[in-house]
Amino acid sequence: MPKPTKIIMLADMESFYASVEVAKNPTLRGKPVAVCGDPQKRHGIVLAATKEAKAYGIKTGLRAWECVDLCPGIILVRPHMRDYLAASLKITDILSGFTDRLFPYSIDEQFLDMTGCERLFGSPEEMAGLIIKKIWGEIGIRCRVGIGENPLQAKMACDRFAKKNKAGFFRLSYQNYAQHTWPLPIRDLFGVGARMERNFFNIGVRTIGQLARLPKEDLRFRWGVNGEVLWLNAQGIDYSTISPLEEAEDTRRGTSHSITLPRDYRFEKEIEVVLLEITEEVCRRARSWGKAGRVVHVYCRGADFDLPTGFSRQVSIPEPTALTMDVYDYVLKLFYAHWNRQPVRALGVGLAGLFDLQKIQLSLIGQREKKMALSKAMDSIRSRFGAASLFRSSSLTRGGMLFDRATKIGGHEA
Ligand SMILES: [Mg+2]
C-alpha cells in the first residue's frame, strides 16, 4: 500500500475548559485558574488549568484542596459543560471555513484535511498560522496545530512539538519523522500506554527509534495487530483518512457517532462532556434530515485491553425526538445504569427508529384538536418538547441552529 501523502492538521485547544472560562470572563486572563468539580464531592477534581496554574504544578486529576496547597491564590471555577460544547461547535464552524474534510476527534481536538488548499491559504505552515489567528480572534482561545502527511504525524507533531513551541505549530513528514521522534521515549509514541510501555521495557525498547528498528514480524508475533500498528506508528505511517463532515448514511436505519478518546477518561464530568458532544452531533444529523428518533443507543468501551469492559445498550423512548437535551437525558440514564466505573476509552451514541418530523407534527395536530389553528398547534408542541422546540424543524436546514438557540436560552454564550 502506498503511503498517504496529504496535508493533515490536528488543531488542539490549549487548556480548553479553562480557556473557555477565561474567554467568558476576561478578568481571569493571566491568572492561575483551575476548572474543578464540586470540592465537597468525590468528583471534585481538576478538569483543566490555565498555564499560569500549571506553573504551580496544578494539573488534571488533582483535588481542590491540593490546588490550594500548591497555589494559595488559585481561582477555582466550576465546569460549565454547555459552554464547552458550544465553544467546540463554534470551533468546528470556524474550521469548516477552511475545509469540509473535518473530523472532530475529541471536544478540543479536530483533524483537518487541507490537501489541495495551498492556492487558497498558502503553505501548510501559513495555513496553520491562519487557523491559530482565526480561532484566537473569534473566541479568544489559543490553538496549537500539528501538521503531517497523515493523521498520526499530525497528532505527534501537535502533542510532542507544537504544544511546546512558541509558534504553536509544527510540521512532521516522512522525511523528518525519524529525526524528530526517534530519540523520544517510547511512552511518547501515540498509542503507547502504561501497559505497552512495560511490555516494551521488558524487551529492551526504551525509545521510539528502538521500536522502529525491530522487524515488523516480531511485533506482530508478540502483540498481534496492536503491535503492528504501533510499529507503523514508530515509522510515521498511518492509513486512516479524514472524511467529510456530512457522510452519507442510511437515513432509515438511524445515525450514530462515536469517539475514541485520546486518553483514558475516568471522571464523570469529563465523560458527560463527551457524551453531550456526541449526542449533539447525532441529533444535529437527524434534524438535518428532518427526522426524530425513538430508540437511543449508548456504547462504551473500557480502556484496558487485557480486561475488556464496556457495554452497548439501547432504550425505546415514549416520543420521538431529535432535541439534544432530550436525547442526552436518556443517554446519561443509560450510561450510568451500565457503567462499571472503570476508565473509558471510547464512547458512542446512536439514534434509531427514525420518524419524519413533519409527520410527527401532523399526527400531533391531528390527535389534539382537529381544527386547531396552526399557531396554537405549534404552542402545544412547544410545551411538550421544551423551549427550543420542534416546531422550527420543518424550516431547518442545519439542525445546529436549534441547539444554538437552546444553549442561548440556558445563559451564556461561550
Ligand atoms: Mg487540548
XYZ file of C-alpha atoms and ligand atoms in Angstrom:
415
model
C 0.000 0.000 0.000
C 1.466 3.400 -0.927
C 1.974 5.773 1.975
C -0.623 8.557 2.045
C 0.889 11.989 1.395
C -1.660 14.587 2.329
C -1.738 17.808 4.273
C -3.370 16.758 7.538
C -3.631 19.025 10.551
C -4.657 18.481 14.131
C -5.928 21.626 15.829
C -5.856 21.330 19.613
C -7.113 23.917 22.088
C -4.832 24.902 24.944
C -6.275 24.099 28.395
C -9.667 24.002 26.747
C -12.205 24.203 29.595
C -10.055 26.737 31.449
C -9.564 28.788 28.279
C -13.332 28.924 27.714
C -13.799 30.216 31.273
C -11.136 32.882 30.744
C -12.648 33.905 27.398
C -16.020 34.290 29.155
C -14.567 36.328 31.986
C -11.542 38.346 30.816
C -10.679 39.438 34.354
C -9.323 35.901 34.759
C -6.784 36.344 31.964
C -3.202 35.886 33.092
C -4.258 34.378 36.428
C -3.956 30.859 37.801
C -7.373 29.332 37.141
C -8.483 25.725 37.505
C -11.793 24.237 36.398
C -12.816 21.937 39.194
C -15.893 19.929 40.181
C -17.674 20.389 43.481
C -14.977 20.291 46.192
C -17.478 18.638 48.579
C -17.989 15.669 46.298
C -15.913 12.761 45.203
C -15.566 14.103 41.697
C -14.247 17.445 42.939
C -11.117 17.197 40.841
C -9.336 19.466 38.397
C -10.526 19.047 34.809
C -8.345 21.798 33.311
C -5.936 24.501 34.400
C -4.538 27.627 32.752
C -0.828 27.708 32.023
C -0.410 30.143 34.924
C -1.912 27.482 37.218
C 0.167 24.727 35.620
C 3.275 26.725 36.518
C 2.402 25.954 40.162
C 2.209 22.244 39.419
C -1.571 22.159 39.135
C -2.761 19.530 36.701
C -5.777 17.459 35.688
C -6.869 14.992 38.346
C -5.740 16.877 41.449
C -8.247 17.532 44.266
C -9.389 21.070 45.026
C -7.545 21.175 48.365
C -4.316 20.015 46.717
C -4.561 23.010 44.367
C -4.942 25.418 47.248
C -1.877 23.868 48.896
C 0.192 24.333 45.739
C -1.117 27.803 44.869
C -2.967 29.707 47.619
C -4.139 32.321 45.054
C -5.724 29.724 42.760
C -9.117 30.654 41.319
C -11.364 27.588 41.224
C -14.185 27.667 38.688
C -16.971 25.104 38.370
C -17.309 23.353 34.998
C -19.936 24.596 32.518
C -20.369 21.766 30.055
C -22.756 23.535 27.771
C -20.322 26.389 27.290
C -17.545 23.957 26.376
C -19.786 22.182 23.938
C -20.925 25.462 22.398
C -17.287 26.563 22.063
C -16.399 23.229 20.485
C -19.194 23.593 17.930
C -18.108 27.165 17.238
C -14.578 25.912 16.570
C -15.967 23.285 14.190
C -17.787 26.116 12.422
C -14.631 28.211 12.131
C -12.588 25.254 10.893
C -15.202 24.256 8.343
C -14.426 27.595 6.712
C -11.055 26.058 5.816
C -12.157 22.602 4.673
C -15.175 20.312 4.748
C -12.890 17.358 5.398
C -13.058 17.791 9.122
C -13.096 15.211 11.898
C -13.834 16.198 15.486
C -11.595 13.825 17.432
C -12.422 14.987 20.937
C -14.112 18.040 22.373
C -10.984 20.146 21.879
C -9.179 18.410 19.040
C -10.162 18.338 15.395
C -8.431 16.876 12.361
C -8.474 18.760 9.074
C -7.517 17.503 5.650
C -6.101 20.592 3.944
C -4.809 18.789 0.848
C -5.313 20.947 -2.222
C -5.922 24.136 -0.234
C -2.469 25.589 -0.933
C -3.691 28.047 -3.541
C -6.278 29.395 -1.116
C -4.280 29.504 2.076
C -0.591 29.122 1.174
C 1.944 26.676 2.599
C 0.934 24.270 5.391
C 2.747 26.497 7.885
C 0.835 29.530 6.613
C -2.439 27.596 6.880
C -1.639 26.675 10.471
C -0.847 30.307 11.277
C -4.174 31.392 9.794
C -6.116 28.806 11.790
C -4.435 29.831 15.034
C -5.066 33.527 14.343
C -8.681 32.997 13.379
C -9.579 30.934 16.453
C -7.812 33.382 18.739
C -9.525 36.344 17.060
C -13.001 34.865 17.154
C -13.164 33.121 20.505
C -10.014 34.114 22.396
C -8.645 30.601 22.781
C -5.095 29.609 21.933
C -4.953 26.770 19.451
C -1.962 24.630 18.540
C -1.629 22.890 15.195
C 0.264 19.744 14.309
C 0.927 19.241 10.608
C 1.696 15.930 8.954
C 1.200 13.834 5.853
C -1.266 11.611 7.721
C -3.317 11.902 10.946
C -0.694 10.124 13.061
C 2.057 12.548 12.047
C -0.272 15.488 12.706
C -1.114 14.123 16.171
C 2.540 13.504 17.040
C 3.539 16.939 15.670
C 0.878 18.563 17.836
C 1.367 16.669 21.106
C 5.137 16.416 21.091
C 6.194 19.701 19.458
C 3.501 22.293 18.659
C 2.309 22.349 22.278
C 5.830 23.139 23.421
C 6.980 25.780 20.956
C 6.155 29.444 20.695
C 4.783 29.479 17.164
C 2.113 26.969 18.189
C 2.574 24.747 15.144
C 4.975 22.075 13.981
C 5.312 20.029 10.839
C 6.321 16.397 10.569
C 6.781 14.483 7.326
C 8.053 11.071 6.281
C 11.361 12.830 5.716
C 11.901 14.327 9.160
C 9.796 11.951 11.283
C 12.712 9.762 12.395
C 14.980 12.712 13.116
C 12.443 14.326 15.432
C 10.595 11.424 17.053
C 13.031 8.508 17.258
C 15.042 9.957 20.160
C 11.832 10.329 22.218
C 10.901 7.843 24.990
C 8.615 5.037 23.820
C 5.775 6.364 26.004
C 5.647 9.453 23.763
C 4.507 7.371 20.807
C 0.807 7.686 20.066
C -0.972 4.522 21.208
C 1.547 3.505 23.871
C 0.022 3.454 27.358
C 1.419 2.261 30.670
C 0.920 -1.410 29.841
C 2.625 -1.325 26.440
C 5.405 0.791 27.880
C 6.075 -2.008 30.393
C 5.953 -4.609 27.629
C 8.441 -2.637 25.566
C 10.752 -2.137 28.561
C 10.702 -5.916 29.037
C 12.134 -6.446 25.545
C 14.650 -3.613 25.930
C 12.800 -0.973 23.895
C 13.033 2.442 25.523
C 12.796 4.861 22.598
C 10.580 5.179 19.535
C 13.635 4.611 17.351
C 14.395 1.284 19.044
C 10.884 0.101 18.249
C 11.148 1.331 14.660
C 14.306 -0.732 14.127
C 12.736 -4.047 15.199
C 11.385 -6.320 12.466
C 7.664 -5.805 11.985
C 7.032 -9.565 12.200
C 8.401 -9.542 15.745
C 5.756 -7.075 16.838
C 3.037 -8.934 15.050
C 4.072 -12.194 16.621
C 4.122 -10.752 20.138
C 1.118 -8.432 20.178
C -0.853 -9.090 17.005
C -2.436 -6.234 15.094
C -1.915 -3.849 18.013
C 1.839 -4.490 17.873
C 1.932 -3.977 14.140
C 0.029 -0.680 14.399
C 2.498 0.594 16.992
C 5.387 -0.422 14.743
C 3.774 1.537 11.886
C 3.285 4.489 14.247
C 7.005 4.388 15.003
C 7.671 4.677 11.255
C 5.248 7.609 10.961
C 2.875 5.564 8.807
C -0.907 5.735 9.136
C -3.511 4.789 6.567
C -6.576 6.392 8.148
C -8.311 9.178 6.273
C -10.352 12.219 7.254
C -13.738 12.066 5.605
C -16.139 14.959 5.011
C -18.218 16.001 7.983
C -21.534 15.052 6.399
C -21.122 11.421 5.499
C -23.710 9.576 3.524
C -25.693 7.375 5.863
C -28.741 5.212 5.701
C -31.319 7.652 6.944
C -33.908 4.936 7.501
C -31.865 2.940 9.956
C -30.674 5.742 12.120
C -27.493 7.552 12.858
C -24.703 7.102 15.328
C -21.430 8.702 16.206
C -18.570 7.548 18.369
C -15.272 8.933 19.565
C -12.101 7.185 20.621
C -10.688 9.300 23.393
C -7.082 10.480 23.293
C -6.559 9.147 26.817
C -8.499 7.300 29.483
C -11.414 9.270 30.863
C -12.393 8.346 34.409
C -14.212 11.369 35.782
C -17.959 11.784 35.410
C -17.825 15.408 34.281
C -15.305 14.674 31.554
C -17.306 11.740 30.257
C -20.522 13.750 30.368
C -18.990 16.480 28.224
C -18.023 13.951 25.583
C -21.410 12.229 25.700
C -23.113 15.591 25.251
C -20.868 16.436 22.338
C -21.587 13.139 20.589
C -25.315 13.388 21.331
C -25.401 16.823 19.747
C -23.673 15.545 16.617
C -26.141 12.661 16.299
C -29.187 14.876 16.888
C -27.870 17.513 14.516
C -27.643 14.914 11.757
C -31.130 13.590 12.452
C -32.525 17.122 12.409
C -30.745 17.955 9.181
C -32.595 15.022 7.623
C -35.874 16.243 9.112
C -36.080 13.181 11.376
C -36.618 12.380 15.018
C -35.847 9.061 16.665
C -37.323 6.931 19.411
C -34.518 4.495 20.143
C -31.491 5.837 21.985
C -28.339 3.760 21.985
C -25.202 4.167 24.090
C -21.893 2.416 23.558
C -18.922 2.443 25.888
C -15.588 0.690 25.670
C -13.214 0.389 28.596
C -9.596 1.441 28.470
C -7.964 -1.844 29.370
C -7.214 -4.211 26.517
C -6.334 -7.002 28.959
C -9.579 -6.791 30.799
C -12.203 -5.761 28.289
C -15.028 -3.795 29.833
C -17.824 -1.829 28.299
C -21.371 -2.181 27.088
C -23.738 -1.429 24.274
C -27.333 -0.781 25.335
C -30.439 0.840 23.982
C -33.765 2.091 25.206
C -37.036 2.999 23.489
C -38.422 6.359 24.476
C -42.086 7.410 24.537
C -41.953 10.229 21.974
C -39.605 10.541 19.019
C -37.238 13.466 19.433
C -34.151 14.997 17.884
C -33.620 17.557 20.591
C -30.147 17.243 22.039
C -31.051 17.747 25.663
C -33.980 15.309 25.485
C -31.828 12.582 23.986
C -28.982 13.470 26.345
C -31.180 12.747 29.387
C -31.662 9.178 28.151
C -28.008 8.866 27.205
C -26.985 9.734 30.758
C -29.530 7.367 32.278
C -28.317 4.508 30.102
C -24.687 5.328 30.714
C -24.924 5.456 34.493
C -27.092 2.348 34.598
C -24.375 0.288 32.922
C -21.027 1.953 33.536
C -18.840 -0.054 35.908
C -16.722 2.987 36.890
C -13.697 1.681 35.022
C -11.731 4.146 32.843
C -13.322 4.750 29.466
C -11.554 4.805 26.103
C -14.374 5.053 23.544
C -17.929 6.362 23.660
C -20.749 6.299 21.156
C -24.350 7.426 20.886
C -26.985 6.387 18.362
C -30.488 7.484 17.472
C -32.666 4.995 15.600
C -36.321 4.290 14.928
C -36.479 7.461 12.861
C -39.705 9.249 12.026
C -40.363 12.154 9.715
C -40.555 15.296 11.808
C -43.268 16.672 9.590
C -45.399 13.581 10.022
C -44.992 13.708 13.772
C -46.180 17.264 13.801
C -49.188 16.413 11.663
C -50.164 13.500 13.837
C -49.819 15.599 16.944
C -52.029 18.234 15.495
C -54.498 15.558 14.462
C -54.527 13.928 17.860
C -55.115 17.040 19.792
C -57.697 19.143 18.101
C -58.595 18.604 14.557
C -59.269 22.158 13.627
C -56.822 23.881 15.857
C -55.252 26.982 14.405
C -51.733 26.315 13.263
C -50.169 28.730 15.722
C -51.942 27.061 18.603
C -50.771 23.654 17.481
C -47.240 24.914 17.454
C -47.601 26.166 21.001
C -48.852 22.825 22.175
C -45.948 21.043 20.524
C -43.615 23.531 22.073
C -44.934 22.856 25.535
C -44.420 19.146 25.016
C -40.932 19.370 23.640
C -39.442 22.217 25.619
C -38.414 25.773 24.972
C -36.137 25.281 21.987
C -38.885 23.474 20.308
C -39.567 21.150 17.492
C -41.859 23.442 15.541
C -38.999 25.119 13.730
C -37.780 21.819 12.410
C -39.534 21.951 9.051
C -37.582 25.065 8.155
C -34.287 23.789 9.461
C -31.557 23.081 7.010
C -28.842 22.713 9.601
C -30.088 21.325 12.874
C -27.346 23.115 14.784
C -29.477 26.247 14.855
C -31.936 24.560 17.106
C -29.254 23.671 19.556
C -27.686 27.119 19.380
C -30.982 28.505 20.482
C -31.329 26.017 23.285
C -27.907 26.846 24.683
C -28.519 30.570 24.427
C -31.693 30.188 26.411
C -29.556 28.443 29.002
C -27.494 31.555 29.546
C -24.006 32.426 28.459
C -22.600 32.233 25.032
C -19.093 30.850 25.027
Mg -6.211 20.496 24.427
